[in-house]
JSON list of C-alpha atoms in Angstrom, two decimals:
[
{"chain": "A", "resi": 1, "resn": "MET", "atom": "CA", "xyz": [75.81, 107.99, 89.47]},
{"chain": "A", "resi": 2, "resn": "ALA", "atom": "CA", "xyz": [77.97, 109.73, 92.06]},
{"chain": "A", "resi": 3, "resn": "THR", "atom": "CA", "xyz": [80.24, 112.48, 90.79]},
{"chain": "A", "resi": 4, "resn": "LEU", "atom": "CA", "xyz": [82.73, 114.89, 92.28]},
{"chain": "A", "resi": 5, "resn": "SER", "atom": "CA", "xyz": [80.03, 117.57, 92.08]},
{"chain": "A", "resi": 6, "resn": "ASP", "atom": "CA", "xyz": [77.81, 115.37, 94.25]},
{"chain": "A", "resi": 7, "resn": "LEU", "atom": "CA", "xyz": [80.60, 115.09, 96.81]},
{"chain": "A", "resi": 8, "resn": "ILE", "atom": "CA", "xyz": [81.01, 118.85, 96.87]},
{"chain": "A", "resi": 9, "resn": "GLY", "atom": "CA", "xyz": [77.24, 119.13, 97.23]},
{"chain": "A", "resi": 10, "resn": "GLU", "atom": "CA", "xyz": [77.34, 116.91, 100.32]},
{"chain": "A", "resi": 11, "resn": "LEU", "atom": "CA", "xyz": [80.07, 119.10, 101.81]},
{"chain": "A", "resi": 12, "resn": "ASP", "atom": "CA", "xyz": [77.94, 122.15, 101.02]},
{"chain": "A", "resi": 13, "resn": "GLN", "atom": "CA", "xyz": [75.24, 120.63, 103.23]},
{"chain": "A", "resi": 14, "resn": "TRP", "atom": "CA", "xyz": [77.79, 120.31, 106.03]},
{"chain": "A", "resi": 15, "resn": "SER", "atom": "CA", "xyz": [78.65, 123.96, 105.59]},
{"chain": "A", "resi": 16, "resn": "ASP", "atom": "CA", "xyz": [75.00, 125.03, 105.50]},
{"chain": "A", "resi": 17, "resn": "ALA", "atom": "CA", "xyz": [74.44, 123.17, 108.78]},
{"chain": "A", "resi": 18, "resn": "GLY", "atom": "CA", "xyz": [77.45, 124.82, 110.41]},
{"chain": "A", "resi": 19, "resn": "LEU", "atom": "CA", "xyz": [79.29, 121.50, 110.66]},
{"chain": "A", "resi": 20, "resn": "GLU", "atom": "CA", "xyz": [82.93, 120.63, 110.05]},
{"chain": "A", "resi": 21, "resn": "ALA", "atom": "CA", "xyz": [83.66, 117.49, 108.02]},
{"chain": "A", "resi": 22, "resn": "THR", "atom": "CA", "xyz": [86.83, 115.93, 109.36]},
{"chain": "A", "resi": 23, "resn": "LEU", "atom": "CA", "xyz": [88.78, 113.90, 106.79]},
{"chain": "A", "resi": 24, "resn": "TRP", "atom": "CA", "xyz": [91.86, 111.75, 106.97]},
{"chain": "A", "resi": 25, "resn": "TRP", "atom": "CA", "xyz": [94.17, 110.07, 104.48]},
{"chain": "A", "resi": 26, "resn": "ARG", "atom": "CA", "xyz": [95.98, 106.76, 104.96]},
{"chain": "A", "resi": 27, "resn": "ASN", "atom": "CA", "xyz": [98.47, 105.32, 102.49]},
{"chain": "A", "resi": 28, "resn": "ASP", "atom": "CA", "xyz": [99.60, 101.72, 102.99]},
{"chain": "A", "resi": 29, "resn": "ASP", "atom": "CA", "xyz": [102.79, 99.77, 102.20]},
{"chain": "A", "resi": 30, "resn": "ALA", "atom": "CA", "xyz": [105.28, 102.58, 102.84]},
{"chain": "A", "resi": 31, "resn": "GLY", "atom": "CA", "xyz": [108.90, 101.88, 103.65]},
{"chain": "A", "resi": 32, "resn": "THR", "atom": "CA", "xyz": [110.98, 102.28, 100.50]},
{"chain": "A", "resi": 33, "resn": "GLU", "atom": "CA", "xyz": [112.08, 105.30, 98.52]},
{"chain": "A", "resi": 34, "resn": "GLY", "atom": "CA", "xyz": [110.95, 105.87, 94.94]},
{"chain": "A", "resi": 35, "resn": "PRO", "atom": "CA", "xyz": [109.05, 108.12, 92.55]},
{"chain": "A", "resi": 36, "resn": "GLN", "atom": "CA", "xyz": [105.68, 106.84, 93.78]},
{"chain": "A", "resi": 37, "resn": "LEU", "atom": "CA", "xyz": [106.41, 108.01, 97.33]},
{"chain": "A", "resi": 38, "resn": "ASP", "atom": "CA", "xyz": [107.68, 111.33, 96.00]},
{"chain": "A", "resi": 39, "resn": "ARG", "atom": "CA", "xyz": [104.52, 111.89, 93.97]},
{"chain": "A", "resi": 40, "resn": "LEU", "atom": "CA", "xyz": [102.26, 111.01, 96.89]},
{"chain": "A", "resi": 41, "resn": "LEU", "atom": "CA", "xyz": [103.99, 113.52, 99.14]},
{"chain": "A", "resi": 42, "resn": "GLU", "atom": "CA", "xyz": [103.92, 116.17, 96.41]},
{"chain": "A", "resi": 43, "resn": "ILE", "atom": "CA", "xyz": [100.14, 115.78, 96.05]},
{"chain": "A", "resi": 44, "resn": "ALA", "atom": "CA", "xyz": [99.59, 116.03, 99.80]},
{"chain": "A", "resi": 45, "resn": "THR", "atom": "CA", "xyz": [101.88, 119.03, 100.13]},
{"chain": "A", "resi": 46, "resn": "ALA", "atom": "CA", "xyz": [100.28, 120.90, 97.23]},
{"chain": "A", "resi": 47, "resn": "ALA", "atom": "CA", "xyz": [96.80, 120.35, 98.68]},
{"chain": "A", "resi": 48, "resn": "GLY", "atom": "CA", "xyz": [97.75, 121.15, 102.27]},
{"chain": "A", "resi": 49, "resn": "ALA", "atom": "CA", "xyz": [96.60, 117.68, 103.30]},
{"chain": "A", "resi": 50, "resn": "ILE", "atom": "CA", "xyz": [97.96, 115.39, 106.00]},
{"chain": "A", "resi": 51, "resn": "VAL", "atom": "CA", "xyz": [98.84, 111.90, 104.76]},
{"chain": "A", "resi": 52, "resn": "HIS", "atom": "CA", "xyz": [99.39, 109.01, 107.16]},
{"chain": "A", "resi": 53, "resn": "LEU", "atom": "CA", "xyz": [102.03, 106.68, 105.77]},
{"chain": "A", "resi": 54, "resn": "ALA", "atom": "CA", "xyz": [101.44, 103.16, 107.07]},
{"chain": "A", "resi": 55, "resn": "VAL", "atom": "CA", "xyz": [105.02, 101.88, 107.27]},
{"chain": "A", "resi": 56, "resn": "ILE", "atom": "CA", "xyz": [106.10, 98.24, 107.21]},
{"chain": "A", "resi": 57, "resn": "PRO", "atom": "CA", "xyz": [108.89, 98.29, 109.83]},
{"chain": "A", "resi": 58, "resn": "GLU", "atom": "CA", "xyz": [110.88, 95.47, 108.21]},
{"chain": "A", "resi": 59, "resn": "HIS", "atom": "CA", "xyz": [110.87, 97.31, 104.87]},
{"chain": "A", "resi": 60, "resn": "LEU", "atom": "CA", "xyz": [111.89, 100.76, 106.09]},
{"chain": "A", "resi": 61, "resn": "THR", "atom": "CA", "xyz": [115.03, 102.15, 104.44]},
{"chain": "A", "resi": 62, "resn": "GLU", "atom": "CA", "xyz": [117.10, 105.11, 105.55]},
{"chain": "A", "resi": 63, "resn": "ALA", "atom": "CA", "xyz": [116.42, 106.91, 102.26]},
{"chain": "A", "resi": 64, "resn": "ALA", "atom": "CA", "xyz": [112.67, 106.55, 102.73]},
{"chain": "A", "resi": 65, "resn": "ARG", "atom": "CA", "xyz": [112.90, 107.65, 106.35]},
{"chain": "A", "resi": 66, "resn": "SER", "atom": "CA", "xyz": [114.71, 110.83, 105.31]},
{"chain": "A", "resi": 67, "resn": "THR", "atom": "CA", "xyz": [112.15, 111.57, 102.61]},
{"chain": "A", "resi": 68, "resn": "MET", "atom": "CA", "xyz": [109.23, 111.05, 104.98]},
{"chain": "A", "resi": 69, "resn": "LEU", "atom": "CA", "xyz": [110.75, 113.22, 107.70]},
{"chain": "A", "resi": 70, "resn": "ALA", "atom": "CA", "xyz": [111.40, 116.01, 105.19]},
{"chain": "A", "resi": 71, "resn": "ALA", "atom": "CA", "xyz": [107.69, 116.12, 104.28]},
{"chain": "A", "resi": 72, "resn": "ASN", "atom": "CA", "xyz": [105.75, 118.15, 106.83]},
{"chain": "A", "resi": 73, "resn": "CYS", "atom": "CA", "xyz": [102.53, 116.62, 105.52]},
{"chain": "A", "resi": 74, "resn": "ALA", "atom": "CA", "xyz": [103.52, 113.10, 106.60]},
{"chain": "A", "resi": 75, "resn": "ARG", "atom": "CA", "xyz": [102.55, 111.21, 109.74]},
{"chain": "A", "resi": 76, "resn": "LEU", "atom": "CA", "xyz": [103.60, 107.60, 110.30]},
{"chain": "A", "resi": 77, "resn": "LEU", "atom": "CA", "xyz": [101.61, 104.53, 111.37]},
{"chain": "A", "resi": 78, "resn": "GLU", "atom": "CA", "xyz": [102.57, 100.85, 111.82]},
{"chain": "A", "resi": 79, "resn": "HIS", "atom": "CA", "xyz": [101.54, 98.54, 108.96]},
{"chain": "A", "resi": 80, "resn": "GLY", "atom": "CA", "xyz": [102.04, 95.15, 110.55]},
{"chain": "A", "resi": 81, "resn": "PHE", "atom": "CA", "xyz": [105.68, 94.14, 110.90]},
{"chain": "A", "resi": 82, "resn": "SER", "atom": "CA", "xyz": [106.88, 92.36, 107.76]},
{"chain": "A", "resi": 83, "resn": "HIS", "atom": "CA", "xyz": [103.69, 92.16, 105.62]},
{"chain": "A", "resi": 84, "resn": "ILE", "atom": "CA", "xyz": [104.09, 88.38, 105.27]},
{"chain": "A", "resi": 85, "resn": "ASP", "atom": "CA", "xyz": [101.06, 86.16, 104.70]},
{"chain": "A", "resi": 86, "resn": "TYR", "atom": "CA", "xyz": [101.08, 83.31, 107.22]},
{"chain": "A", "resi": 87, "resn": "ALA", "atom": "CA", "xyz": [97.68, 81.85, 106.33]},
{"chain": "A", "resi": 88, "resn": "PRO", "atom": "CA", "xyz": [97.28, 78.63, 104.33]},
{"chain": "A", "resi": 89, "resn": "PRO", "atom": "CA", "xyz": [95.70, 78.78, 100.87]},
{"chain": "A", "resi": 90, "resn": "GLY", "atom": "CA", "xyz": [91.99, 79.43, 100.89]},
{"chain": "A", "resi": 91, "resn": "GLU", "atom": "CA", "xyz": [91.87, 81.53, 104.06]},
{"chain": "A", "resi": 92, "resn": "GLY", "atom": "CA", "xyz": [92.76, 84.89, 102.59]},
{"chain": "A", "resi": 93, "resn": "SER", "atom": "CA", "xyz": [95.94, 86.79, 103.45]},
{"chain": "A", "resi": 94, "resn": "TRP", "atom": "CA", "xyz": [96.78, 87.24, 107.13]},
{"chain": "A", "resi": 95, "resn": "GLU", "atom": "CA", "xyz": [99.82, 88.52, 108.97]},
{"chain": "A", "resi": 96, "resn": "LEU", "atom": "CA", "xyz": [97.96, 89.31, 112.20]},
{"chain": "A", "resi": 97, "resn": "GLY", "atom": "CA", "xyz": [95.79, 86.21, 112.29]},
{"chain": "A", "resi": 98, "resn": "SER", "atom": "CA", "xyz": [95.43, 83.10, 114.43]},
{"chain": "A", "resi": 99, "resn": "HIS", "atom": "CA", "xyz": [98.08, 81.17, 112.51]},
{"chain": "A", "resi": 100, "resn": "ARG", "atom": "CA", "xyz": [100.93, 81.99, 114.92]},
{"chain": "A", "resi": 101, "resn": "PRO", "atom": "CA", "xyz": [101.17, 82.38, 118.70]},
{"chain": "A", "resi": 102, "resn": "VAL", "atom": "CA", "xyz": [99.72, 85.62, 120.02]},
{"chain": "A", "resi": 103, "resn": "SER", "atom": "CA", "xyz": [102.95, 86.26, 121.92]},
{"chain": "A", "resi": 104, "resn": "VAL", "atom": "CA", "xyz": [105.01, 86.09, 118.73]},
{"chain": "A", "resi": 105, "resn": "ILE", "atom": "CA", "xyz": [102.77, 88.53, 116.86]},
{"chain": "A", "resi": 106, "resn": "LEU", "atom": "CA", "xyz": [102.62, 90.97, 119.77]},
{"chain": "A", "resi": 107, "resn": "GLY", "atom": "CA", "xyz": [106.40, 90.76, 120.11]},
{"chain": "A", "resi": 108, "resn": "GLU", "atom": "CA", "xyz": [106.85, 91.68, 116.45]},
{"chain": "A", "resi": 109, "resn": "LEU", "atom": "CA", "xyz": [104.40, 94.57, 116.69]},
{"chain": "A", "resi": 110, "resn": "ALA", "atom": "CA", "xyz": [106.11, 95.86, 119.83]},
{"chain": "A", "resi": 111, "resn": "GLU", "atom": "CA", "xyz": [109.48, 95.71, 118.08]},
{"chain": "A", "resi": 112, "resn": "GLY", "atom": "CA", "xyz": [108.07, 97.45, 115.02]},
{"chain": "A", "resi": 113, "resn": "LYS", "atom": "CA", "xyz": [106.55, 100.17, 117.17]},
{"chain": "A", "resi": 114, "resn": "ALA", "atom": "CA", "xyz": [109.89, 100.74, 118.90]},
{"chain": "A", "resi": 115, "resn": "ARG", "atom": "CA", "xyz": [111.69, 100.99, 115.55]},
{"chain": "A", "resi": 116, "resn": "LEU", "atom": "CA", "xyz": [109.22, 103.53, 114.21]},
{"chain": "A", "resi": 117, "resn": "GLU", "atom": "CA", "xyz": [109.31, 105.59, 117.40]},
{"chain": "A", "resi": 118, "resn": "ASP", "atom": "CA", "xyz": [113.09, 105.69, 117.11]},
{"chain": "A", "resi": 119, "resn": "ALA", "atom": "CA", "xyz": [112.98, 106.52, 113.39]},
{"chain": "A", "resi": 120, "resn": "PHE", "atom": "CA", "xyz": [110.29, 109.21, 113.45]},
{"chain": "A", "resi": 121, "resn": "GLY", "atom": "CA", "xyz": [109.91, 110.50, 117.00]},
{"chain": "A", "resi": 122, "resn": "ASP", "atom": "CA", "xyz": [106.64, 112.32, 117.58]},
{"chain": "A", "resi": 123, "resn": "ARG", "atom": "CA", "xyz": [105.75, 112.12, 113.88]},
{"chain": "A", "resi": 124, "resn": "PHE", "atom": "CA", "xyz": [104.92, 108.46, 114.54]},
{"chain": "A", "resi": 125, "resn": "ILE", "atom": "CA", "xyz": [101.39, 107.84, 115.82]},
{"chain": "A", "resi": 126, "resn": "PRO", "atom": "CA", "xyz": [100.94, 104.46, 117.57]},
{"chain": "A", "resi": 127, "resn": "VAL", "atom": "CA", "xyz": [98.18, 103.08, 115.36]},
{"chain": "A", "resi": 128, "resn": "VAL", "atom": "CA", "xyz": [98.29, 99.57, 113.88]},
{"chain": "A", "resi": 129, "resn": "THR", "atom": "CA", "xyz": [96.98, 99.17, 110.34]},
{"chain": "A", "resi": 130, "resn": "PRO", "atom": "CA", "xyz": [96.78, 95.41, 109.71]},
{"chain": "A", "resi": 131, "resn": "PRO", "atom": "CA", "xyz": [98.02, 94.21, 106.32]},
{"chain": "A", "resi": 132, "resn": "TRP", "atom": "CA", "xyz": [95.13, 93.14, 104.09]},
{"chain": "A", "resi": 133, "resn": "GLY", "atom": "CA", "xyz": [92.78, 94.82, 106.58]},
{"chain": "A", "resi": 134, "resn": "ARG", "atom": "CA", "xyz": [92.58, 91.75, 108.79]},
{"chain": "A", "resi": 135, "resn": "ILE", "atom": "CA", "xyz": [93.36, 91.26, 112.47]},
{"chain": "A", "resi": 136, "resn": "ALA", "atom": "CA", "xyz": [92.25, 88.38, 114.69]},
{"chain": "A", "resi": 137, "resn": "PRO", "atom": "CA", "xyz": [90.16, 89.37, 117.74]},
{"chain": "A", "resi": 138, "resn": "GLU", "atom": "CA", "xyz": [92.67, 87.76, 120.10]},
{"chain": "A", "resi": 139, "resn": "ILE", "atom": "CA", "xyz": [95.39, 90.02, 118.68]},
{"chain": "A", "resi": 140, "resn": "ALA", "atom": "CA", "xyz": [93.28, 93.17, 118.64]},
{"chain": "A", "resi": 141, "resn": "LYS", "atom": "CA", "xyz": [92.28, 92.90, 122.29]},
{"chain": "A", "resi": 142, "resn": "ARG", "atom": "CA", "xyz": [95.95, 92.62, 123.33]},
{"chain": "A", "resi": 143, "resn": "LEU", "atom": "CA", "xyz": [97.22, 95.67, 121.42]},
{"chain": "A", "resi": 144, "resn": "PRO", "atom": "CA", "xyz": [96.79, 97.96, 124.46]},
{"chain": "A", "resi": 145, "resn": "ASP", "atom": "CA", "xyz": [99.28, 95.70, 126.27]},
{"chain": "A", "resi": 146, "resn": "ILE", "atom": "CA", "xyz": [102.02, 97.04, 123.95]},
{"chain": "A", "resi": 147, "resn": "GLY", "atom": "CA", "xyz": [100.87, 100.65, 124.10]},
{"chain": "A", "resi": 148, "resn": "VAL", "atom": "CA", "xyz": [98.68, 100.65, 121.00]},
{"chain": "A", "resi": 149, "resn": "HIS", "atom": "CA", "xyz": [95.21, 102.07, 121.57]},
{"chain": "A", "resi": 150, "resn": "CYS", "atom": "CA", "xyz": [93.98, 102.51, 118.01]},
{"chain": "A", "resi": 151, "resn": "VAL", "atom": "CA", "xyz": [93.57, 100.22, 115.01]},
{"chain": "A", "resi": 152, "resn": "SER", "atom": "CA", "xyz": [92.67, 101.18, 111.45]},
{"chain": "A", "resi": 153, "resn": "LEU", "atom": "CA", "xyz": [90.95, 98.85, 108.99]},
{"chain": "A", "resi": 154, "resn": "THR", "atom": "CA", "xyz": [89.55, 99.30, 105.49]},
{"chain": "A", "resi": 155, "resn": "THR", "atom": "CA", "xyz": [85.81, 99.89, 105.91]},
{"chain": "A", "resi": 156, "resn": "PRO", "atom": "CA", "xyz": [83.86, 102.24, 108.21]},
{"chain": "A", "resi": 157, "resn": "ARG", "atom": "CA", "xyz": [83.74, 101.05, 111.79]},
{"chain": "A", "resi": 158, "resn": "ALA", "atom": "CA", "xyz": [80.70, 99.31, 113.23]},
{"chain": "A", "resi": 159, "resn": "ALA", "atom": "CA", "xyz": [81.53, 100.59, 116.72]},
{"chain": "A", "resi": 160, "resn": "LYS", "atom": "CA", "xyz": [83.87, 103.20, 118.15]},
{"chain": "A", "resi": 161, "resn": "TYR", "atom": "CA", "xyz": [85.96, 100.58, 119.95]},
{"chain": "A", "resi": 162, "resn": "ARG", "atom": "CA", "xyz": [87.25, 97.41, 118.32]},
{"chain": "A", "resi": 163, "resn": "ALA", "atom": "CA", "xyz": [88.08, 95.98, 121.75]},
{"chain": "A", "resi": 164, "resn": "PRO", "atom": "CA", "xyz": [88.29, 97.41, 125.27]},
{"chain": "A", "resi": 165, "resn": "ASN", "atom": "CA", "xyz": [90.59, 100.45, 125.25]},
{"chain": "A", "resi": 166, "resn": "LEU", "atom": "CA", "xyz": [91.17, 100.05, 121.50]},
{"chain": "A", "resi": 167, "resn": "LEU", "atom": "CA", "xyz": [89.72, 102.80, 119.34]},
{"chain": "A", "resi": 168, "resn": "GLU", "atom": "CA", "xyz": [88.99, 102.06, 115.68]},
{"chain": "A", "resi": 169, "resn": "ILE", "atom": "CA", "xyz": [89.39, 104.72, 112.98]},
{"chain": "A", "resi": 170, "resn": "SER", "atom": "CA", "xyz": [89.04, 103.18, 109.56]},
{"chain": "A", "resi": 171, "resn": "THR", "atom": "CA", "xyz": [88.56, 104.32, 105.96]},
{"chain": "A", "resi": 172, "resn": "CYS", "atom": "CA", "xyz": [85.61, 104.59, 103.59]},
{"chain": "A", "resi": 173, "resn": "CYS", "atom": "CA", "xyz": [87.08, 105.29, 100.15]},
{"chain": "A", "resi": 174, "resn": "ASP", "atom": "CA", "xyz": [89.53, 103.04, 98.26]},
{"chain": "A", "resi": 175, "resn": "PRO", "atom": "CA", "xyz": [89.97, 103.85, 94.55]},
{"chain": "A", "resi": 176, "resn": "ILE", "atom": "CA", "xyz": [91.56, 100.46, 93.82]},
{"chain": "A", "resi": 177, "resn": "ASN", "atom": "CA", "xyz": [89.75, 97.31, 92.72]},
{"chain": "A", "resi": 178, "resn": "TRP", "atom": "CA", "xyz": [91.93, 94.43, 93.92]},
{"chain": "A", "resi": 179, "resn": "ARG", "atom": "CA", "xyz": [90.19, 91.63, 92.05]},
{"chain": "A", "resi": 180, "resn": "GLY", "atom": "CA", "xyz": [92.33, 90.35, 89.21]},
{"chain": "A", "resi": 181, "resn": "GLY", "atom": "CA", "xyz": [95.23, 92.63, 90.12]},
{"chain": "A", "resi": 182, "resn": "ALA", "atom": "CA", "xyz": [95.20, 96.21, 91.33]},
{"chain": "A", "resi": 183, "resn": "HIS", "atom": "CA", "xyz": [93.40, 98.59, 88.96]},
{"chain": "A", "resi": 184, "resn": "PHE", "atom": "CA", "xyz": [91.22, 101.68, 89.14]},
{"chain": "A", "resi": 185, "resn": "ALA", "atom": "CA", "xyz": [87.79, 100.95, 90.63]},
{"chain": "A", "resi": 186, "resn": "GLY", "atom": "CA", "xyz": [86.31, 103.97, 88.89]},
{"chain": "A", "resi": 187, "resn": "SER", "atom": "CA", "xyz": [85.53, 107.37, 90.28]},
{"chain": "A", "resi": 188, "resn": "GLU", "atom": "CA", "xyz": [81.81, 106.64, 90.74]},
{"chain": "A", "resi": 189, "resn": "LYS", "atom": "CA", "xyz": [82.31, 103.83, 93.25]},
{"chain": "A", "resi": 190, "resn": "ALA", "atom": "CA", "xyz": [85.02, 105.59, 95.24]},
{"chain": "A", "resi": 191, "resn": "ILE", "atom": "CA", "xyz": [83.13, 108.88, 95.42]},
{"chain": "A", "resi": 192, "resn": "ARG", "atom": "CA", "xyz": [79.86, 107.14, 96.27]},
{"chain": "A", "resi": 193, "resn": "HIS", "atom": "CA", "xyz": [81.45, 105.49, 99.30]},
{"chain": "A", "resi": 194, "resn": "PHE", "atom": "CA", "xyz": [82.83, 108.84, 100.44]},
{"chain": "A", "resi": 195, "resn": "ILE", "atom": "CA", "xyz": [79.43, 110.52, 100.07]},
{"chain": "A", "resi": 196, "resn": "GLU", "atom": "CA", "xyz": [77.64, 107.71, 101.91]},
{"chain": "A", "resi": 197, "resn": "HIS", "atom": "CA", "xyz": [79.98, 107.98, 104.89]},
{"chain": "A", "resi": 198, "resn": "LEU", "atom": "CA", "xyz": [79.75, 111.77, 105.03]},
{"chain": "A", "resi": 199, "resn": "LYS", "atom": "CA", "xyz": [75.97, 111.68, 104.74]},
{"chain": "A", "resi": 200, "resn": "GLN", "atom": "CA", "xyz": [75.64, 109.12, 107.53]},
{"chain": "A", "resi": 201, "resn": "ARG", "atom": "CA", "xyz": [77.87, 111.23, 109.77]},
{"chain": "A", "resi": 202, "resn": "ARG", "atom": "CA", "xyz": [76.00, 114.44, 109.00]},
{"chain": "A", "resi": 203, "resn": "ARG", "atom": "CA", "xyz": [72.68, 112.82, 109.89]},
{"chain": "A", "resi": 204, "resn": "CYS", "atom": "CA", "xyz": [74.16, 111.59, 113.17]},
{"chain": "A", "resi": 205, "resn": "HIS", "atom": "CA", "xyz": [75.35, 115.10, 114.03]},
{"chain": "A", "resi": 206, "resn": "LEU", "atom": "CA", "xyz": [71.99, 116.66, 113.19]},
{"chain": "A", "resi": 207, "resn": "SER", "atom": "CA", "xyz": [69.97, 114.05, 115.08]},
{"chain": "A", "resi": 208, "resn": "GLY", "atom": "CA", "xyz": [72.34, 113.76, 118.02]},
{"chain": "A", "resi": 209, "resn": "THR", "atom": "CA", "xyz": [72.33, 109.98, 117.68]},
{"chain": "A", "resi": 210, "resn": "GLY", "atom": "CA", "xyz": [74.71, 107.38, 116.28]},
{"chain": "A", "resi": 211, "resn": "ASP", "atom": "CA", "xyz": [78.41, 107.63, 115.52]},
{"chain": "A", "resi": 212, "resn": "GLY", "atom": "CA", "xyz": [79.26, 110.72, 113.51]},
{"chain": "A", "resi": 213, "resn": "GLU", "atom": "CA", "xyz": [82.77, 111.21, 114.88]},
{"chain": "A", "resi": 214, "resn": "GLU", "atom": "CA", "xyz": [84.83, 108.83, 112.75]},
{"chain": "A", "resi": 215, "resn": "PRO", "atom": "CA", "xyz": [86.65, 111.02, 110.20]},
{"chain": "A", "resi": 216, "resn": "SER", "atom": "CA", "xyz": [85.91, 110.07, 106.60]},
{"chain": "A", "resi": 217, "resn": "GLY", "atom": "CA", "xyz": [88.99, 108.29, 105.33]},
{"chain": "A", "resi": 218, "resn": "LEU", "atom": "CA", "xyz": [90.72, 107.98, 101.97]},
{"chain": "A", "resi": 219, "resn": "LEU", "atom": "CA", "xyz": [92.83, 104.83, 101.58]},
{"chain": "A", "resi": 220, "resn": "THR", "atom": "CA", "xyz": [95.58, 104.69, 98.96]},
{"chain": "A", "resi": 221, "resn": "HIS", "atom": "CA", "xyz": [98.42, 102.34, 98.03]},
{"chain": "A", "resi": 222, "resn": "HIS", "atom": "CA", "xyz": [101.03, 104.41, 96.20]},
{"chain": "A", "resi": 223, "resn": "LEU", "atom": "CA", "xyz": [103.01, 101.41, 94.94]},
{"chain": "A", "resi": 224, "resn": "ASP", "atom": "CA", "xyz": [99.93, 100.10, 93.09]},
{"chain": "A", "resi": 225, "resn": "HIS", "atom": "CA", "xyz": [98.78, 103.31, 91.42]},
{"chain": "A", "resi": 226, "resn": "ASP", "atom": "CA", "xyz": [98.47, 103.59, 87.66]},
{"chain": "A", "resi": 227, "resn": "GLY", "atom": "CA", "xyz": [97.88, 106.86, 85.82]},
{"chain": "A", "resi": 228, "resn": "GLU", "atom": "CA", "xyz": [94.11, 106.80, 86.32]},
{"chain": "A", "resi": 229, "resn": "ILE", "atom": "CA", "xyz": [94.42, 106.26, 90.05]},
{"chain": "A", "resi": 230, "resn": "TRP", "atom": "CA", "xyz": [97.00, 109.02, 90.43]},
{"chain": "A", "resi": 231, "resn": "ASP", "atom": "CA", "xyz": [94.80, 111.46, 88.51]},
{"chain": "A", "resi": 232, "resn": "PHE", "atom": "CA", "xyz": [91.77, 110.56, 90.61]},
{"chain": "A", "resi": 233, "resn": "VAL", "atom": "CA", "xyz": [93.61, 110.89, 93.92]},
{"chain": "A", "resi": 234, "resn": "GLU", "atom": "CA", "xyz": [95.12, 114.24, 92.97]},
{"chain": "A", "resi": 235, "resn": "THR", "atom": "CA", "xyz": [91.76, 115.62, 91.81]},
{"chain": "A", "resi": 236, "resn": "LEU", "atom": "CA", "xyz": [89.90, 114.29, 94.86]},
{"chain": "A", "resi": 237, "resn": "VAL", "atom": "CA", "xyz": [92.39, 115.53, 97.45]},
{"chain": "A", "resi": 238, "resn": "SER", "atom": "CA", "xyz": [92.58, 118.96, 95.83]},
{"chain": "A", "resi": 239, "resn": "ALA", "atom": "CA", "xyz": [88.79, 119.28, 95.71]},
{"chain": "A", "resi": 240, "resn": "LEU", "atom": "CA", "xyz": [88.36, 118.23, 99.33]},
{"chain": "A", "resi": 241, "resn": "SER", "atom": "CA", "xyz": [91.09, 120.59, 100.49]},
{"chain": "A", "resi": 242, "resn": "GLY", "atom": "CA", "xyz": [89.40, 123.48, 98.72]},
{"chain": "A", "resi": 243, "resn": "HIS", "atom": "CA", "xyz": [86.08, 123.15, 100.53]},
{"chain": "A", "resi": 244, "resn": "LYS", "atom": "CA", "xyz": [85.45, 125.37, 103.55]},
{"chain": "A", "resi": 245, "resn": "ALA", "atom": "CA", "xyz": [83.58, 122.64, 105.44]},
{"chain": "A", "resi": 246, "resn": "ALA", "atom": "CA", "xyz": [86.39, 120.09, 105.15]},
{"chain": "A", "resi": 247, "resn": "ARG", "atom": "CA", "xyz": [89.46, 119.70, 107.37]},
{"chain": "A", "resi": 248, "resn": "TRP", "atom": "CA", "xyz": [92.23, 117.12, 107.11]},
{"chain": "A", "resi": 249, "resn": "VAL", "atom": "CA", "xyz": [93.07, 115.76, 110.55]},
{"chain": "A", "resi": 250, "resn": "ALA", "atom": "CA", "xyz": [95.93, 113.79, 112.06]},
{"chain": "A", "resi": 251, "resn": "LEU", "atom": "CA", "xyz": [94.96, 110.74, 114.08]},
{"chain": "A", "resi": 252, "resn": "SER", "atom": "CA", "xyz": [96.92, 112.12, 117.00]},
{"chain": "A", "resi": 253, "resn": "GLU", "atom": "CA", "xyz": [93.90, 114.40, 117.58]},
{"chain": "A", "resi": 254, "resn": "PHE", "atom": "CA", "xyz": [91.96, 111.34, 118.68]},
{"chain": "A", "resi": 255, "resn": "LEU", "atom": "CA", "xyz": [94.65, 109.80, 120.89]},
{"chain": "A", "resi": 256, "resn": "GLU", "atom": "CA", "xyz": [96.50, 110.79, 124.01]},
{"chain": "A", "resi": 257, "resn": "VAL", "atom": "CA", "xyz": [99.97, 110.79, 122.43]}
]
C-alpha cells in the first residue's frame, strides 16, 4: 500500500542519485471567481508551488482574471473553448472530437488563445488541455497551425510528441474518482501513480534510455473538491515542496514562448 512516506522515499532515491525530480501541477475548469479558486491559490502560494490554471475561455470572468493575475504562483493554459460536450450518448464526452468540422474547432481554439493572451499576457502559456482528456488526432495534428505546440492530457505520455511539432506533457496523479460523481479516490491510489511515474523516470535517467523528461504531474479540479480531497492536495503539495530533490516547474520551460 503506497503511502506518503513511500513517495518521500522515492524522492530520497532521486536525491541519492544526484537527480532533480521535476514536478508540475495542473488544475482544470478555471474561469470563475469563488472560494475554491481562492483556496487553491492559497495552497500553492504557501507551498511555493506553481499551479497551471486550465482556463475555459468562454467562462472567464473579470473577477477571476484579476484574482489569477494577483497570484504569482499561477500560470494559465487553455482548457478547450466552452467545455461543451458535442458527442452523442454512448461515445463519452468530447469537445475536441470528430463531431464538428476541424475548421470550426480550430477557429474556436484560436479565438480562445487570443482571448487568454490578451487577458494574461506572458502568464499565459499556449498549451491546450482538452476537456475530458480527449482530443481527436485530426485536431491534435493541426494545433501547430494556430501556434499551439503542446497538449496536456490526463495520463503519462506514450511518446514525447503527440503529433509532428506537438509536444505532450500530461499528468500522472488525479485524486478524484469520477465514477458515480466526483469523490476522493483515496490517497493510496493517487500516491501510487505518482511513485510509479517517478520511479519509471528515475530508471530512465540512470540507464540513459527511455523517456525520463516528462515532469510528474498532479491534476486537480478545484470546483469538484470535497474536504478529503482538499486535505490530500494540501498535504501532498506541501510534502513535495519540502523535498530537496523536487522542483515545481512551469511548462514554459519546455516551450519556446
